[in-house]
PDB file of C-alpha atoms in Angstrom:
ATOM      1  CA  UNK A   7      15.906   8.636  -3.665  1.00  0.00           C
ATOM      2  CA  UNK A   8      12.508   7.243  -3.724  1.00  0.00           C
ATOM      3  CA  UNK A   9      10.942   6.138   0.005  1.00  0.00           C
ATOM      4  CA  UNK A  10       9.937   2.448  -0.302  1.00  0.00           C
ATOM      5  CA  UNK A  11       6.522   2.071   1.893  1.00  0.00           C
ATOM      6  CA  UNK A  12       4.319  -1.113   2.012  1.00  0.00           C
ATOM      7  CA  UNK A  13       1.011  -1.402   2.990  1.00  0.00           C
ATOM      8  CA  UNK A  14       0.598  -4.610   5.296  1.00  0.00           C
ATOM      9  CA  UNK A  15      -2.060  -6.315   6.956  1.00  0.00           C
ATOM     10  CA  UNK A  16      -2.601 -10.386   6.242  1.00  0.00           C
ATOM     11  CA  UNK A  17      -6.501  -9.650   7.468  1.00  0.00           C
ATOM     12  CA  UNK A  18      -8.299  -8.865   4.355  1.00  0.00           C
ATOM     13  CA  UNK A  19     -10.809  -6.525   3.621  1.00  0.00           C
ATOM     14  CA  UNK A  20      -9.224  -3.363   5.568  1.00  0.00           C
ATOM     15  CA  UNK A  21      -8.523  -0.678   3.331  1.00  0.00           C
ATOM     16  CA  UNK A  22      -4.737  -2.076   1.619  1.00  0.00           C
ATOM     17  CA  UNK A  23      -5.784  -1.572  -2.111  1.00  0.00           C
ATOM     18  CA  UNK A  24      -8.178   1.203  -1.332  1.00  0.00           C
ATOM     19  CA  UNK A  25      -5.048   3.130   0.862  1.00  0.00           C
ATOM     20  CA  UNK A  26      -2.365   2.072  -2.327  1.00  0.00           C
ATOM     21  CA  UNK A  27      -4.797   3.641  -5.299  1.00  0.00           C
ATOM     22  CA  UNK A  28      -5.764   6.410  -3.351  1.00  0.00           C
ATOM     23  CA  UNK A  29      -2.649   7.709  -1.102  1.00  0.00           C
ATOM     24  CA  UNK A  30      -0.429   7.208  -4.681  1.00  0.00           C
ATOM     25  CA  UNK A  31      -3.083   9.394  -6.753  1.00  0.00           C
ATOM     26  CA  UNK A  32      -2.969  12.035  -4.115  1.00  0.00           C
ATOM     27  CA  UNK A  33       0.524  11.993  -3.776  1.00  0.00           C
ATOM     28  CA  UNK A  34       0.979  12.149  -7.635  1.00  0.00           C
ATOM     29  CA  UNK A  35      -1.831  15.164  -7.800  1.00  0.00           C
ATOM     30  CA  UNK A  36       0.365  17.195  -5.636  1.00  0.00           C
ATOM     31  CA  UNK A  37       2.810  16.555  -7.870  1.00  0.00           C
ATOM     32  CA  UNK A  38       5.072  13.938  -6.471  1.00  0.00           C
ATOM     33  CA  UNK A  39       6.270  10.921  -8.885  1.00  0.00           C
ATOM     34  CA  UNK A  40       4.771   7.498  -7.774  1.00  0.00           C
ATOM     35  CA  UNK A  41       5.178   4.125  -8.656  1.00  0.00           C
ATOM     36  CA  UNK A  42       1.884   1.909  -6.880  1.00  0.00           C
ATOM     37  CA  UNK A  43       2.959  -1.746  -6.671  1.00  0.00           C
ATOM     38  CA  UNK A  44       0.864  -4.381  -7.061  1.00  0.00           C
ATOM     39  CA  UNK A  45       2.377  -7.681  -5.407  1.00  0.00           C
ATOM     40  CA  UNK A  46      -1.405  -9.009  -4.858  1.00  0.00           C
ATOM     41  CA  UNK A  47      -1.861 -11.649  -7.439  1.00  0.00           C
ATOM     42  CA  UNK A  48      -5.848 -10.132  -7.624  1.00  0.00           C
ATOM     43  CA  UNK A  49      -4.270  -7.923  -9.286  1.00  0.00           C
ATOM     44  CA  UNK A  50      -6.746  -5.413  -7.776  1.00  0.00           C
ATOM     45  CA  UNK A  51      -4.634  -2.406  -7.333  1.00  0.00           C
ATOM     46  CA  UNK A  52      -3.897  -2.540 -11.504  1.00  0.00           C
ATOM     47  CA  UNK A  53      -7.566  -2.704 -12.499  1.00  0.00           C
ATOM     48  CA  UNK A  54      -8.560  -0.320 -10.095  1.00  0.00           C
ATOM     49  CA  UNK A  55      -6.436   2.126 -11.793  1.00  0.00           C
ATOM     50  CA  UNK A  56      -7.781   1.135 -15.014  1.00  0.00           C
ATOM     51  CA  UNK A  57      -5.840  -1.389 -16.634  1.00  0.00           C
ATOM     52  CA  UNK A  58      -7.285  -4.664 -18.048  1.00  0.00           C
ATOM     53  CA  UNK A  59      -5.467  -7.323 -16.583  1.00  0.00           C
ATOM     54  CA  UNK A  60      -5.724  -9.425 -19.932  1.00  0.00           C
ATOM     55  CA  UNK A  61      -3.937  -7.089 -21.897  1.00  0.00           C
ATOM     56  CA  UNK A  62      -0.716  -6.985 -19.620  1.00  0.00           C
ATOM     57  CA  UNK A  63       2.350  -8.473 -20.858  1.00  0.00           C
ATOM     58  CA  UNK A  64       4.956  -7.777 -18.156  1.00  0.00           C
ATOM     59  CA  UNK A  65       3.977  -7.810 -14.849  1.00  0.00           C
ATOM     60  CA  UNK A  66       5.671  -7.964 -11.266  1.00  0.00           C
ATOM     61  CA  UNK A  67       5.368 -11.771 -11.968  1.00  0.00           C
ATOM     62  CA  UNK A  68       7.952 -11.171 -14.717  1.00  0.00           C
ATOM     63  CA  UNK A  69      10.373  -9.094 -13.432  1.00  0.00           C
ATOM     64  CA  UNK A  70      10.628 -11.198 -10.315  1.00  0.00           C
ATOM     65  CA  UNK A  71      10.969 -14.964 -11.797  1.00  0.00           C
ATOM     66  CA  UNK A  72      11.832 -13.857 -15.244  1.00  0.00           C
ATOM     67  CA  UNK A  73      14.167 -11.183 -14.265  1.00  0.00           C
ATOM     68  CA  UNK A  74      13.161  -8.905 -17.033  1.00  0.00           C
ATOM     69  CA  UNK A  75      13.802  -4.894 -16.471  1.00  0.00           C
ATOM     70  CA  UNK A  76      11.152  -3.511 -14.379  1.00  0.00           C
ATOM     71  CA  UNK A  77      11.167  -0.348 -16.929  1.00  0.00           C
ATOM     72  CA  UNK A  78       9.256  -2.450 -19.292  1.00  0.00           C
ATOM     73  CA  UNK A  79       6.490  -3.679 -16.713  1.00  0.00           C
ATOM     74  CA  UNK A  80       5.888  -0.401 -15.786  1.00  0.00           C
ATOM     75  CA  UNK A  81       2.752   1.156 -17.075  1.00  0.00           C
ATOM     76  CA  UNK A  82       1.646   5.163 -16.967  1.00  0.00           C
ATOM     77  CA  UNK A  83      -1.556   5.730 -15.690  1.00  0.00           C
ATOM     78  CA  UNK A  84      -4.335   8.827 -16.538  1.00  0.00           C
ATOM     79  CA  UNK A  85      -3.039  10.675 -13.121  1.00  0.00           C
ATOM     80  CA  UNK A  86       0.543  12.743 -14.494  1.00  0.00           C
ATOM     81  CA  UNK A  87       3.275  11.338 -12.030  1.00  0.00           C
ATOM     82  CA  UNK A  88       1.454   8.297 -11.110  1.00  0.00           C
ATOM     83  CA  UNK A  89       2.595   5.062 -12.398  1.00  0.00           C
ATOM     84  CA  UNK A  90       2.250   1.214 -11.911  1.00  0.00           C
ATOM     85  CA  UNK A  91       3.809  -2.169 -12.023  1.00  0.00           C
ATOM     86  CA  UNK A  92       0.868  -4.529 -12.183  1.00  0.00           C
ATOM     87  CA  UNK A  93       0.192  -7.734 -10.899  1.00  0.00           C
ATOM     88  CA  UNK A  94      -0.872 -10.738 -12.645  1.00  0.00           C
ATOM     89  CA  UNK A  95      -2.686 -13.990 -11.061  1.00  0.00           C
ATOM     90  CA  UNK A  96       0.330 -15.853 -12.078  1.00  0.00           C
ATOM     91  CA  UNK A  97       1.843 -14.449  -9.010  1.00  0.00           C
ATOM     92  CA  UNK A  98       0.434 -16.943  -7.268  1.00  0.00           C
ATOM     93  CA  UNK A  99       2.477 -19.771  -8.260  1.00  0.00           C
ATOM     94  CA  UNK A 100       6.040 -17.025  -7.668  1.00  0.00           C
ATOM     95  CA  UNK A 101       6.067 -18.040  -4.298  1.00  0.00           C
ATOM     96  CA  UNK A 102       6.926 -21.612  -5.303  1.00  0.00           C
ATOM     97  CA  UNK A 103       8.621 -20.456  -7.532  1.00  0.00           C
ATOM     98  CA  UNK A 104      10.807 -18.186  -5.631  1.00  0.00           C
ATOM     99  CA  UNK A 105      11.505 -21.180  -2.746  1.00  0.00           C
ATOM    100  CA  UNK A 106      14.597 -22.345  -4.546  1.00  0.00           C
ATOM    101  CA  UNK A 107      16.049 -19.495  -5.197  1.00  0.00           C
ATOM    102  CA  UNK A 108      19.747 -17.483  -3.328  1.00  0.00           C
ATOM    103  CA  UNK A 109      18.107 -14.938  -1.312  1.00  0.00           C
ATOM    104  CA  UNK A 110      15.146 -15.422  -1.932  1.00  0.00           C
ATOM    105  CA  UNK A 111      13.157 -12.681   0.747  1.00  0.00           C
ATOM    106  CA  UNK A 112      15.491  -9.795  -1.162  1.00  0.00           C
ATOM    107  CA  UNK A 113      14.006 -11.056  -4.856  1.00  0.00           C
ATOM    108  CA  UNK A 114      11.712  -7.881  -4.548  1.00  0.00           C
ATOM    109  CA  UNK A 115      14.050  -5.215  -3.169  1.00  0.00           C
ATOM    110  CA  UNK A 116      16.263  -6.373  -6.263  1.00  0.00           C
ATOM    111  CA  UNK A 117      13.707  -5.510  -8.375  1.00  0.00           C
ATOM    112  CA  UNK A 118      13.052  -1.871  -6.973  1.00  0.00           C
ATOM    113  CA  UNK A 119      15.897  -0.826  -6.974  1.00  0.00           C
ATOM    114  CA  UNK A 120      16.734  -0.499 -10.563  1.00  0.00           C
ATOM    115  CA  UNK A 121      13.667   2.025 -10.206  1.00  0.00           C
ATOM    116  CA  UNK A 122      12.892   3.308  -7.192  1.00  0.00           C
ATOM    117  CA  UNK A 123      15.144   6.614  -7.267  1.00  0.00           C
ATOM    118  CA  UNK A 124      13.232   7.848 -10.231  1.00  0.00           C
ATOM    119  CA  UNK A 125      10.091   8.508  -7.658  1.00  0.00           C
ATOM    120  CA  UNK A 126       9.736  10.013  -4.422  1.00  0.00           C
ATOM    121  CA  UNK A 127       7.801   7.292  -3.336  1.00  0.00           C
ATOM    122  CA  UNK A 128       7.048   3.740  -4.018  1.00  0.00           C
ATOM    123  CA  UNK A 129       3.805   2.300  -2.344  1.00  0.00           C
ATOM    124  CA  UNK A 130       3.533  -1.637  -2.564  1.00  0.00           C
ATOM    125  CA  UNK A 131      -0.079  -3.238  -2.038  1.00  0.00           C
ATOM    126  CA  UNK A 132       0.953  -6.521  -0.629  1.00  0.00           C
ATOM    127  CA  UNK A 133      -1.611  -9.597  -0.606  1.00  0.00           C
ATOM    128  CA  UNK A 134      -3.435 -10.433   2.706  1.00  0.00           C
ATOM    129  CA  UNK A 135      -1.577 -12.734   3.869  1.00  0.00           C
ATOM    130  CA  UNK A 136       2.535 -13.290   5.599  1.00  0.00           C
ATOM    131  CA  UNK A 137       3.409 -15.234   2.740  1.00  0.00           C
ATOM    132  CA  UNK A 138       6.783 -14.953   0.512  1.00  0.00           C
ATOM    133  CA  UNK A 139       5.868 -12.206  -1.335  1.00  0.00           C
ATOM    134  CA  UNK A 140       4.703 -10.139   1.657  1.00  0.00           C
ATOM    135  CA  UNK A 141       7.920 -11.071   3.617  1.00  0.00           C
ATOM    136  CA  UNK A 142       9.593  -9.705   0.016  1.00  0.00           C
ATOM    137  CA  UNK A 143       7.622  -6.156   0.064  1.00  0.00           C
ATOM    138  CA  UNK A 144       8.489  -5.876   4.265  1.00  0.00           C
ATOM    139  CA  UNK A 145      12.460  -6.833   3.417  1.00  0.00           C
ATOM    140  CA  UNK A 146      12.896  -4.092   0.390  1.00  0.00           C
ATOM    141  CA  UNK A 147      10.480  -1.580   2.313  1.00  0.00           C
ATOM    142  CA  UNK A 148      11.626   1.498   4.632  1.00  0.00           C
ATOM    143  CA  UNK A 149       8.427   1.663   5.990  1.00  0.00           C
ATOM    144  CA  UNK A 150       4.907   0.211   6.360  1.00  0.00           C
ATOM    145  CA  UNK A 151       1.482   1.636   6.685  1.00  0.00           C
ATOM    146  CA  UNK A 152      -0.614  -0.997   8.522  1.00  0.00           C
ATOM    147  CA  UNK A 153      -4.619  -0.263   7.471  1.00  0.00           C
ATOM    148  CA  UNK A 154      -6.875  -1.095  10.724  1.00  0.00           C
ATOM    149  CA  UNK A 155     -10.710  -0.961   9.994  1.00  0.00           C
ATOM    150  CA  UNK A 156     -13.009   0.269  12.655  1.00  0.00           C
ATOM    151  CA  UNK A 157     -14.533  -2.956  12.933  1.00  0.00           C
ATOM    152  CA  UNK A 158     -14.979  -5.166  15.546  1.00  0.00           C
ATOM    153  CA  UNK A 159     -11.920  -7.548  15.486  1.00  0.00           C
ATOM    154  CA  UNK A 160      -9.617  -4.796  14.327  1.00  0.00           C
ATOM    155  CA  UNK A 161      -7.098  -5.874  16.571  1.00  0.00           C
ATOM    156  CA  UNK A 162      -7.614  -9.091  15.737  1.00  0.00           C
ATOM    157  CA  UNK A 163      -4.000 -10.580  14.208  1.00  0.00           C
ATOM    158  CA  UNK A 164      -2.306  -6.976  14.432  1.00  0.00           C
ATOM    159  CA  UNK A 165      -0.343  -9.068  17.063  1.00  0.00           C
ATOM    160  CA  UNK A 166       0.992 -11.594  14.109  1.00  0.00           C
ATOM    161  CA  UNK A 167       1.549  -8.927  11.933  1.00  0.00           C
ATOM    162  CA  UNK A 168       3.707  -6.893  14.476  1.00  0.00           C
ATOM    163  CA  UNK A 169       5.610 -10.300  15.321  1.00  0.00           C
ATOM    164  CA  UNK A 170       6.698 -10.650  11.718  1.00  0.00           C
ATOM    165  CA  UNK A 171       7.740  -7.042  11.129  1.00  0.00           C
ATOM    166  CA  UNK A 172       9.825  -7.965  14.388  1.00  0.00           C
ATOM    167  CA  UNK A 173      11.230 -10.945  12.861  1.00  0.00           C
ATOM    168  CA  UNK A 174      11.960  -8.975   9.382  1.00  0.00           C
ATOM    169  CA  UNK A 175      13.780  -6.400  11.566  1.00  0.00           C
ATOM    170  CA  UNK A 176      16.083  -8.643  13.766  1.00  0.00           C
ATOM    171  CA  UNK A 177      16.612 -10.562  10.514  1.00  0.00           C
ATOM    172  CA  UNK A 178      16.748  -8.910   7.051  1.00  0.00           C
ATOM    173  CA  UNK A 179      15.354  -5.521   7.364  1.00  0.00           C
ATOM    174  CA  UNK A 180      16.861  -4.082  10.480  1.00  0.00           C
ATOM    175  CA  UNK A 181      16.125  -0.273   9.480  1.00  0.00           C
ATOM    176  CA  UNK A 182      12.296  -1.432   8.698  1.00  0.00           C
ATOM    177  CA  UNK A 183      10.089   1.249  10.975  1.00  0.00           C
ATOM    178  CA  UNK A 184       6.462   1.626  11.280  1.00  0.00           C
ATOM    179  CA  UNK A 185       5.176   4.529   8.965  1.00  0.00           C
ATOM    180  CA  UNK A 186       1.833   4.633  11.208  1.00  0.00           C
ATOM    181  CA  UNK A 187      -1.501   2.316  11.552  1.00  0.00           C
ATOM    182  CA  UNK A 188      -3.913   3.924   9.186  1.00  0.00           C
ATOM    183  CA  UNK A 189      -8.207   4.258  10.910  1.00  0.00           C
ATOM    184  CA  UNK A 190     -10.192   3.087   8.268  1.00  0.00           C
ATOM    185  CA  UNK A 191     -13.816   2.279   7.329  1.00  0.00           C
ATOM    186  CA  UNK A 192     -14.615   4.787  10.422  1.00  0.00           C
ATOM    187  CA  UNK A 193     -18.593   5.788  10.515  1.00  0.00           C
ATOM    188  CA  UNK A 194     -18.585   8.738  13.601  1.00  0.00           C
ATOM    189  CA  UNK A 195     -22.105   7.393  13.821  1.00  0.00           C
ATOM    190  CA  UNK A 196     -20.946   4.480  15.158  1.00  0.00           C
ATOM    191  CA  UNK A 197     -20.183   3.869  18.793  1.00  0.00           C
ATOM    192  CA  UNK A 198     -18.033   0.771  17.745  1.00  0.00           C
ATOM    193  CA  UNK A 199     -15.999   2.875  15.262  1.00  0.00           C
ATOM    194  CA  UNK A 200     -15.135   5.651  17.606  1.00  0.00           C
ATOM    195  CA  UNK A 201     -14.203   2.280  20.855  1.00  0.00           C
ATOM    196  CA  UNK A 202     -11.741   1.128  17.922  1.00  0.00           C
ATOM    197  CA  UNK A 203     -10.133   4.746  17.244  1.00  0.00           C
ATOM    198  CA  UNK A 204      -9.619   5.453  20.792  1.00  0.00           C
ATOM    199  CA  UNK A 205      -8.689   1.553  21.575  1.00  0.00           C
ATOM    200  CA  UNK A 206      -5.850   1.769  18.716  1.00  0.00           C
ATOM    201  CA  UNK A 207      -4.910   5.069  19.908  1.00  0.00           C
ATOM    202  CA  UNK A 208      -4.193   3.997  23.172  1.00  0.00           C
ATOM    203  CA  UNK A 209      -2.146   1.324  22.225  1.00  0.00           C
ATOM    204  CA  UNK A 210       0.064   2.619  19.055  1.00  0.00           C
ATOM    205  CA  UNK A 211      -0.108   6.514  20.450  1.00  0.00           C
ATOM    206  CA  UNK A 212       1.866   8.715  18.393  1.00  0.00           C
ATOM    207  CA  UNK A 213       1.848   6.131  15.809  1.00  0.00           C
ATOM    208  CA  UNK A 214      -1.330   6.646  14.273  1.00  0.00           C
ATOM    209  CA  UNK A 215      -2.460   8.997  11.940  1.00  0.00           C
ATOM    210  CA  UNK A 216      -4.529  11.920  12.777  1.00  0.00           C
ATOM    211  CA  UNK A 217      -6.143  11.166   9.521  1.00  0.00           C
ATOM    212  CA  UNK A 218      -8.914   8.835   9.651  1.00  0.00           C
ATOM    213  CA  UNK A 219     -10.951   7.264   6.276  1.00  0.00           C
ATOM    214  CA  UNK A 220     -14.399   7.476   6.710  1.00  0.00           C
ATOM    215  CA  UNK A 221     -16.547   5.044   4.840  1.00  0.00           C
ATOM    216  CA  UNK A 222     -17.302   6.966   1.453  1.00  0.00           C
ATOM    217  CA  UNK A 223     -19.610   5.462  -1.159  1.00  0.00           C
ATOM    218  CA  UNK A 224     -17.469   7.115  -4.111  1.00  0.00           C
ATOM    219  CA  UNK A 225     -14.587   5.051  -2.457  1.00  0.00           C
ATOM    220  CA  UNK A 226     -16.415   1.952  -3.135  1.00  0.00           C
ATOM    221  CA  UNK A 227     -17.782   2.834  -6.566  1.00  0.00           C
ATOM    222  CA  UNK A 228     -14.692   4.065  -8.255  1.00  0.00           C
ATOM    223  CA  UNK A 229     -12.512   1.045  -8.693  1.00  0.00           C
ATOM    224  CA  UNK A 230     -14.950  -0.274 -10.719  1.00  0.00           C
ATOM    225  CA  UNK A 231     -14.638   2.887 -13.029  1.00  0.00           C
ATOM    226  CA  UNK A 232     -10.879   1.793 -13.196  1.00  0.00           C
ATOM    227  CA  UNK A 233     -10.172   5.464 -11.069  1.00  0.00           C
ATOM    228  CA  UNK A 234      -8.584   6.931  -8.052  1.00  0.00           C
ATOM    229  CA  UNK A 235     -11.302   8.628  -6.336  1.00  0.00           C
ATOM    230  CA  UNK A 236      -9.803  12.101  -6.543  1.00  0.00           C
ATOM    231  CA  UNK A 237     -10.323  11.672 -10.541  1.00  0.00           C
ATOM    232  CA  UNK A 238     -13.996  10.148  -9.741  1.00  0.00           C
ATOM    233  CA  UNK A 239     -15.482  12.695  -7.461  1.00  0.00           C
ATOM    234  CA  UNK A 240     -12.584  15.466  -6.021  1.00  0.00           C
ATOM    235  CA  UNK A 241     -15.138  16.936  -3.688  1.00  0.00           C
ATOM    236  CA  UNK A 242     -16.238  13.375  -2.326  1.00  0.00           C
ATOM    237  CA  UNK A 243     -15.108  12.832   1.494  1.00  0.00           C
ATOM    238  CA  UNK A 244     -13.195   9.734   0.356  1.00  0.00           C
ATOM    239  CA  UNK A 245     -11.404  12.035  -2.032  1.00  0.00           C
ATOM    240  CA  UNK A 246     -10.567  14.736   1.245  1.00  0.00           C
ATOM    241  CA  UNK A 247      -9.826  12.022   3.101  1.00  0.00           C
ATOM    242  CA  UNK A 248      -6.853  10.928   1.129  1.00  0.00           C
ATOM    243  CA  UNK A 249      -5.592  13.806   0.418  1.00  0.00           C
ATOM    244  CA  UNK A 250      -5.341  15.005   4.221  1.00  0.00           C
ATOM    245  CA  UNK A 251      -3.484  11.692   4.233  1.00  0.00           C
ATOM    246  CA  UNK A 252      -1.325  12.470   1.283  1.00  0.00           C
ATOM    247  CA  UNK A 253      -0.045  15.767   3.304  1.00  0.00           C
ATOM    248  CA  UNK A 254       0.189  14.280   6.916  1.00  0.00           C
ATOM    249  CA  UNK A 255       2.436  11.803   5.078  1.00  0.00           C
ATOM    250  CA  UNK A 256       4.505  14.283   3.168  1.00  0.00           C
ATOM    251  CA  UNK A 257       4.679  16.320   6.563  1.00  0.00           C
ATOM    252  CA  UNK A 258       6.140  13.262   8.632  1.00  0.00           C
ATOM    253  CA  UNK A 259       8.540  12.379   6.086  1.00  0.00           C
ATOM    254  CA  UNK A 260       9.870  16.345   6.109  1.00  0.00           C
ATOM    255  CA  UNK A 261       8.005  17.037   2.705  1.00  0.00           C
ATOM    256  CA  UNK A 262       5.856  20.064   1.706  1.00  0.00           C
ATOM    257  CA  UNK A 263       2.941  19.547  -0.495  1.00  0.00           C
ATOM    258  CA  UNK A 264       3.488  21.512  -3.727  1.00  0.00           C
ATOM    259  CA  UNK A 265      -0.276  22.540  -4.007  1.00  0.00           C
TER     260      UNK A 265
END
């Protein structure tokens, strides 16, 4: 039965798309089955795993106001065991879309679970922001990695965030936990980066992962080659990074890495 995780933070620009290509190519390279989905309507997470967003047909869009079987938005990707369900802009207008309907925070969770026990994990890139569709991906998750750059107002809105996984607990997800908060962007040059590691330390403790991201170049260039970074450059430190992830993950959740 597949673990449901979402990666959350309504602060953009921290690491959420980078985390969702990169932890699920890992993941799938040690040969675990992943489904990535994309429930950003930039669609980001799809094109960075090389899919031209003009050529999709079914998306999450779709299969959430059109109802149509997930199967058919799903899409294989060059990694073996790694596969997506893309996004499409149109995703913006769900929300709306989605105010009217019964149960409307559990549209989502519907939706993944006609799938989700053909994978061992399902990793959902939610938008920045607390909107609909986020509250959606944090109400059909059992977890959520929370991305915290080593920037200056890191901690900046973490507060908001943790009130609404509160609020998603007490009120539709109560078995919703914290999977950990996720260092990225780190530079060990940097006195600021290293103040933000020990500052988020202090306060989440155990709940952070030993694994930090350091700022990697081939993590910013290979999006735009429509890769993971472990297919872009393996030896790269963004490409170490993630896979150190990949296995403190696996180990927390009582899974050996096959490789």
């Amino acid at each position: 039965m597949g673990k449901i995780i979402a990666l959350a933070n309504q602060k953009g620009g921290v690491g959420k798309t980078t985390t969702a290509i990169n932890l699920a190519a890992s993941l799938a390279v040690l040969e675990y089955k992943i489904l990535v989905v994309d429930a950003d309507p930039q669609a980001n997470s799809t094109s960075g795993l090389g899919f031209d967003l003009k050529e999709i047909e079914n998306s999450i869009y779709e299969c959430i106001v059109d109802n149509i079987d997930p199967k058919l938005a799903i899409l294989k990707t060059e990694i073996e065991h790694l596969h997506v369900m893309p996004s499409h802009i149109d995703l913006v207008g769900a929300e709306i879309e989605m105010l009217n309907l019964p149960d409307r925070e559990y549209v989502l969770g519907k939706v993944l679970a006609q799938v989700k026990d053909d994978y061992d994990f399902v990793l959902i890139d939610c938008s920045p922001s607390l909107g609909l569709i986020t509250v959606n991906a944090l109400t059909a998750a059992n977890s959520v990695i929370i991305p915290v750059q080593c920037e200056y107002f890191a901690l900046e809105g973490l507060g908001k965030l943790l009130n609404t996984i509160k609020i998603i607990q007490s009120r539709l997800n109560p078995d919703l936990e914290i999977e950990g908060f996720l260092l990225t962007m780190y530079d060990s040059r940097l006195n600021l980066s290293n103040q933000v590691v020990e500052e988020v330390q202090k306060h989440f403790q155990d709940m952070v992962f030993e694994t930090l991201i350091s700022r990697n170049i081939k993590l910013s260039e290979a999006p735009s080659f429509g890769k993971a970074v472990v297919m872009y450059d393996a030896t790269s430190k963004g490409a170490v990074n993630y896979l150190d992830l990949a296995r403190e993950l696996l180990k927390k959740n009582n899974m050996a890495a096959k490789k």
